[in-house]
Coordinates of C-alpha atoms in Angstrom, one line a residue:
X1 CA 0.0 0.0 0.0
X2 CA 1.1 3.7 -0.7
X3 CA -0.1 5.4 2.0
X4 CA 0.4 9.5 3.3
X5 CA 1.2 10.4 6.7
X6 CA 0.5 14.2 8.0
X7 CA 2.7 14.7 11.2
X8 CA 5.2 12.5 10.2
X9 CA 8.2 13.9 11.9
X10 CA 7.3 13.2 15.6
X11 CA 5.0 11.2 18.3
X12 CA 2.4 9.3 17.0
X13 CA 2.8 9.9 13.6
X14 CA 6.2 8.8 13.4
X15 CA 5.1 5.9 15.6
X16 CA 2.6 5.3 12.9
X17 CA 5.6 5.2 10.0
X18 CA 7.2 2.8 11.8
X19 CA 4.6 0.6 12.1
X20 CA 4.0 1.0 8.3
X21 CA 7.3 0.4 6.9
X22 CA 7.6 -2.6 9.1
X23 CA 4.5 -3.8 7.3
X24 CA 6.2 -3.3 4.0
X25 CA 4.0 0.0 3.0
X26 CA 5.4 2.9 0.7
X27 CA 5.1 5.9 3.6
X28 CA 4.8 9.5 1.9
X29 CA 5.0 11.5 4.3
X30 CA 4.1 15.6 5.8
X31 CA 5.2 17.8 8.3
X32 CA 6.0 21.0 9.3
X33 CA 9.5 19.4 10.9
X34 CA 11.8 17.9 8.4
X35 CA 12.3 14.3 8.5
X36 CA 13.6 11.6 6.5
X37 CA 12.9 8.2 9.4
X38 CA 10.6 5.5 7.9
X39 CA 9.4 7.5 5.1
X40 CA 10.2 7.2 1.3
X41 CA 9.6 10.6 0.7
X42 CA 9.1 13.8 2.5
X43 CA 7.3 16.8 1.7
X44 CA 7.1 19.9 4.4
X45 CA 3.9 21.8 4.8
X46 CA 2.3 24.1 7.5
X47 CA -1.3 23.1 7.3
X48 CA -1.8 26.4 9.0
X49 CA -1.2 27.8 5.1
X50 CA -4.3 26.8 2.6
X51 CA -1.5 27.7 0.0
X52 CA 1.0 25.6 0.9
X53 CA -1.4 22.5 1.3
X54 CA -2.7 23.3 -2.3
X55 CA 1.2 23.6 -3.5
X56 CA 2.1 20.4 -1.7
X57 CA -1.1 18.3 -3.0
X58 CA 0.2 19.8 -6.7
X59 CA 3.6 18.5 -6.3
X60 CA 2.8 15.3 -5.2
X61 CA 2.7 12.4 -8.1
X62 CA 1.3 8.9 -7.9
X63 CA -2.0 7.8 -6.2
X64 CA -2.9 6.4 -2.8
X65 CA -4.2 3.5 -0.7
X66 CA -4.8 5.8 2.6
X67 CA -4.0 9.0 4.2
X68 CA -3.0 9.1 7.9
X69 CA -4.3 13.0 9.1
X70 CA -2.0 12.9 12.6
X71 CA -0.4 16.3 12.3
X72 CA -1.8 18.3 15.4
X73 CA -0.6 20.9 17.8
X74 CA -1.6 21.3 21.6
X75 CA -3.4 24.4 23.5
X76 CA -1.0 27.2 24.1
X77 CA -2.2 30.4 25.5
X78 CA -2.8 33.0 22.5
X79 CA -2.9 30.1 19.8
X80 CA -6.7 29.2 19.8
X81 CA -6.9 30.3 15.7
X82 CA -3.5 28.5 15.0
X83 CA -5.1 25.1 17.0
X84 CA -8.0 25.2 14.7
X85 CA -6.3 26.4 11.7
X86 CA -3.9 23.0 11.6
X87 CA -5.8 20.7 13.8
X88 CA -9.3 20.7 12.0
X89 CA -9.4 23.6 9.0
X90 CA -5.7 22.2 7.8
X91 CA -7.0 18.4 8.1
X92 CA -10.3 19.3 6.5
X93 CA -8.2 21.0 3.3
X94 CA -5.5 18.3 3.0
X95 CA -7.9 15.3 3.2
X96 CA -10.2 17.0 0.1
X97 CA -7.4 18.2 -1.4
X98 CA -5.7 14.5 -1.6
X99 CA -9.5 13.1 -2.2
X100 CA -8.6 13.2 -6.2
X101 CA -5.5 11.3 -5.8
X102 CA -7.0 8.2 -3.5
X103 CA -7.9 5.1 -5.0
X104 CA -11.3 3.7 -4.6
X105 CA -11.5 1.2 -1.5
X106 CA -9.0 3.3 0.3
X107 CA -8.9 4.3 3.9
X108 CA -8.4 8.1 5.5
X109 CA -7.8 7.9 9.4
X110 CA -8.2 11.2 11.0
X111 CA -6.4 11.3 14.8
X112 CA -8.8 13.4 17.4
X113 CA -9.1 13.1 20.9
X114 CA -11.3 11.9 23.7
X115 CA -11.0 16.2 24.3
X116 CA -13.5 16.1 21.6
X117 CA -16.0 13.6 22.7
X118 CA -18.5 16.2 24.0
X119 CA -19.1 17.1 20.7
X120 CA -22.7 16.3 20.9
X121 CA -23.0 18.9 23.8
X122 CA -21.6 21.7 21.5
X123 CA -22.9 20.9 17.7
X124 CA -23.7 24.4 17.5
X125 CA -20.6 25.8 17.7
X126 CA -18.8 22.7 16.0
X127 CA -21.4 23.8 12.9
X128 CA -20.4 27.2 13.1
X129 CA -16.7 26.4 12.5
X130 CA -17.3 23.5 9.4
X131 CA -19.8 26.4 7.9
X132 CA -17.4 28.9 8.3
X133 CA -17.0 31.8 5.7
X134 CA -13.4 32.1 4.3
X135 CA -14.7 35.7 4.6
X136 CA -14.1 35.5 8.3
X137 CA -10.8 34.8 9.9
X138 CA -10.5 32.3 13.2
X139 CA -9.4 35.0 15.3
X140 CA -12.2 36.8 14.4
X141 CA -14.2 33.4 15.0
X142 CA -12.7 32.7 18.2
X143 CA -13.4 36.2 19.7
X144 CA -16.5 36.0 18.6
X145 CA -17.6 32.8 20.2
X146 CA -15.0 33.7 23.1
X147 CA -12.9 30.8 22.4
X148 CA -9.8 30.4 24.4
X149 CA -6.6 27.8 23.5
X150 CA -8.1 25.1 26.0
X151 CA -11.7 25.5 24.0
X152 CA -10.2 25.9 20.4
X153 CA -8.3 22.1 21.3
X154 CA -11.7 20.4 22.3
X155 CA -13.7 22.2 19.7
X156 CA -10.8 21.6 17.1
X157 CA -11.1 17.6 17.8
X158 CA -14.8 17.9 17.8
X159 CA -15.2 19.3 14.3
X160 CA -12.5 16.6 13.2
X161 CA -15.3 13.8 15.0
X162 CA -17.9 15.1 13.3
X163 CA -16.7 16.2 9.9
X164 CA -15.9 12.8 9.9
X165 CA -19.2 11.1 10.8
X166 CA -20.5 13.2 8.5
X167 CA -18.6 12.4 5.1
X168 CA -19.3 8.8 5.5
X169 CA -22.3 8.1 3.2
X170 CA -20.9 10.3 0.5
X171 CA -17.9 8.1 0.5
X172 CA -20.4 5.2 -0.5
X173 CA -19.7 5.6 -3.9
X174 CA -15.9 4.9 -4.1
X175 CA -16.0 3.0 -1.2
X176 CA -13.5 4.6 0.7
X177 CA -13.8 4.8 4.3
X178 CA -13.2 7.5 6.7
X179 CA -12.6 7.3 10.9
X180 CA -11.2 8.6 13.3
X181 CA -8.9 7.8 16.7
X182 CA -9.8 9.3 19.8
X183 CA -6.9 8.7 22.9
X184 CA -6.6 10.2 25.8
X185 CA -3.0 11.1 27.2
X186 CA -0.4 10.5 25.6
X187 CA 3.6 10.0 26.3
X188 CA 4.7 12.3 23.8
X189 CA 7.5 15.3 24.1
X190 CA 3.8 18.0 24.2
X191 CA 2.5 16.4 26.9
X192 CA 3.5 19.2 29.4
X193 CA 1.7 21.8 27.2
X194 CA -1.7 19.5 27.9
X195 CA -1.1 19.1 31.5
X196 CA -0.9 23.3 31.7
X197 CA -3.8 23.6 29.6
X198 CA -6.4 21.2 31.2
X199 CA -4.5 21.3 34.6
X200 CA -1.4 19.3 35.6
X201 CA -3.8 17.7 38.8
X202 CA -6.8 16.6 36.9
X203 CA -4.6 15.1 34.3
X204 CA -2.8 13.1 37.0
X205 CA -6.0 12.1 38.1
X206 CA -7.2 10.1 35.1
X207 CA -3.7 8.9 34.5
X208 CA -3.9 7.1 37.8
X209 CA -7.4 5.9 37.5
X210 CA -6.7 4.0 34.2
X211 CA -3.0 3.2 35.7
X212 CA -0.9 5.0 32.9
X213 CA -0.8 7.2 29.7
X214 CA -1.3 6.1 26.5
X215 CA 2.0 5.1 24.7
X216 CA 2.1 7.1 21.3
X217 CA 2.5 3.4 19.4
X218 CA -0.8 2.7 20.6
X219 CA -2.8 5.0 19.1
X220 CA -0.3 4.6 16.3
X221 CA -1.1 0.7 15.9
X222 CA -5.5 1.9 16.1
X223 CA -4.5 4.6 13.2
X224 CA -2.6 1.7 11.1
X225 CA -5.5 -1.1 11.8
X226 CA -8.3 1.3 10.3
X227 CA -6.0 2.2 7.1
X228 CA -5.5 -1.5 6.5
X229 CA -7.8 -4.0 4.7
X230 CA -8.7 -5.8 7.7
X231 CA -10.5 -3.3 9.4
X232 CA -12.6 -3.0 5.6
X233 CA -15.8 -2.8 6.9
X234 CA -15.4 -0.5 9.2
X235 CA -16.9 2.8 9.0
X236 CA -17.5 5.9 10.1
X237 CA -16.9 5.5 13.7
X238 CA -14.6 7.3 16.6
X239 CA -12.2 4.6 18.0
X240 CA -11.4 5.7 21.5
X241 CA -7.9 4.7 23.1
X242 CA -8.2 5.9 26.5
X243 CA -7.3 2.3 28.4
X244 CA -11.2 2.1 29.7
X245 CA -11.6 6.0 31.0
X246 CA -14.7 7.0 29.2
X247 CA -16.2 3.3 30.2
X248 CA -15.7 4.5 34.0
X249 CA -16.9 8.0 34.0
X250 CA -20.5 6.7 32.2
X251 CA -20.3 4.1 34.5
X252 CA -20.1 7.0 37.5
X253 CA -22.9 9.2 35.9
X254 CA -25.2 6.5 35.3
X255 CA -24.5 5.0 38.5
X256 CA -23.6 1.6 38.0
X257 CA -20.9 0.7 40.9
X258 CA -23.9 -1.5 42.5
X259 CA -23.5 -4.1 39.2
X260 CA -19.8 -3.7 39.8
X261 CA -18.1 -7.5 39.9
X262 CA -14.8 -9.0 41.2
X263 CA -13.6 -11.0 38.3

């Protein structure tokens, strides 16, 4: 298979080259940071540009069996329109832009986040950003809706969800499939930046309730099952890697500890 790879350079999208070259794939792959590990080739892009993801797509010959989306970056105070420039608008633009070059029966994984699993609580605002104008800029879009760096992260990963969800019967046709990977935590070098952002003790907490973080080769291993052929008929869903956390909290809020067994 000849498959792209947005975030190539680092965590769990270099994780996910890995794991694809040691299947014997062709890796193309895209990032912002130079990189030349487990790919064949390498083309850098900020998919905070429109321009450069329409002068990359240009450049880029040959057809493919699946695109990896895993280029992200985390909340950072001041860059709530730069997290939803790359993390969803960038995604959105790369994945349609490539759509031409996909062969039917292909496979597009988009990595989001359990941060975005309250999705369902905010559609209106995740609408607002998948209708919004090119007229109006996402700083003007976040002040607007009063949209910090820790909102722009969750809402970011809740437009990916349900952009996603969204494209699936349209994809019909060509049957190419489209889903998405949701973990939790994750062991990676920007983990600091998510502790400050959604605070370093509630963090700890749910680390220590599901007894560790993620390791960025699991979510990479989820990402490369749902590209491959045996995941083929699966479609359209949100694939959470969170080692049981969202399992525990509805089990809280729906108060089930009474039908709690010993095993």
């Amino acid at each position: 298979m000849r498959i792209a790879v947005t975030g190539s350079a680092t965590g769990i999208g270099a994780e996910a080259c890995r794991l694809l070259k040691e299947r014997g794939d062709i890796v193309i792959g895209f990032d912002v940071a130079e990189t030349s590990v487990n790919v064949d080739s390498f083309h850098k892009v900020d998919l905070s540009d429109p321009a450069a993801i329409a002068a990359v797509l240009a450049s880029v010959e040959g057809r493919f069996d699946a695109l990896l989306n895993i280029a992200g970056v985390p909340p950072r105070p001041g860059n709530e329109a730069l997290v939803l420039a790359v993390n969803f608008i960038g995604l959105r633009a790369f994945t349609m832009g490539l759509m031409s070059k996909l062969n039917n029966s292909s496979s597009i994984v988009n990595m989001a986040s359990r941060a975005g699993m309250a999705w369902r609580d905010n559609i209106d605002q995740v609408k607002a950003l998948m209708g919004l104008s090119p007229d109006v800029s996402l700083e003007e879009f976040c002040r607007h809706h009063e949209i910090n760096h820790v909102r722009a992260y969750n809402l970011s990963k809740e437009a990916v969800i349900v952009w996603s969800m969204a494209q699936t019967e349209s994809l019909v046709p060509r049957n190419i499939r489209l889903n998405t990977v949701s973990p939790s935590g994750v062991e990676t070098k920007i983990l600091d930046d998510f502790k400050d952002a959604f605070g370093r003790d509630r963090v700890e907490q749910n680390t220590k309730r599901v007894g560790r973080l993620v390791n960025p080769d699991e979510a990479a291993k989820a990402a490369v099952f749902l590209a491959s052929p045996e995941s083929s008929w699966i479609k359209g869903i949100d694939l959470g890697i969170d080692g049981g956390a969202v399992a525990m909290n509805t089990s809280d809020a729906l108060g089930l500890k009474e039908f709690t067994s010993t095993l």
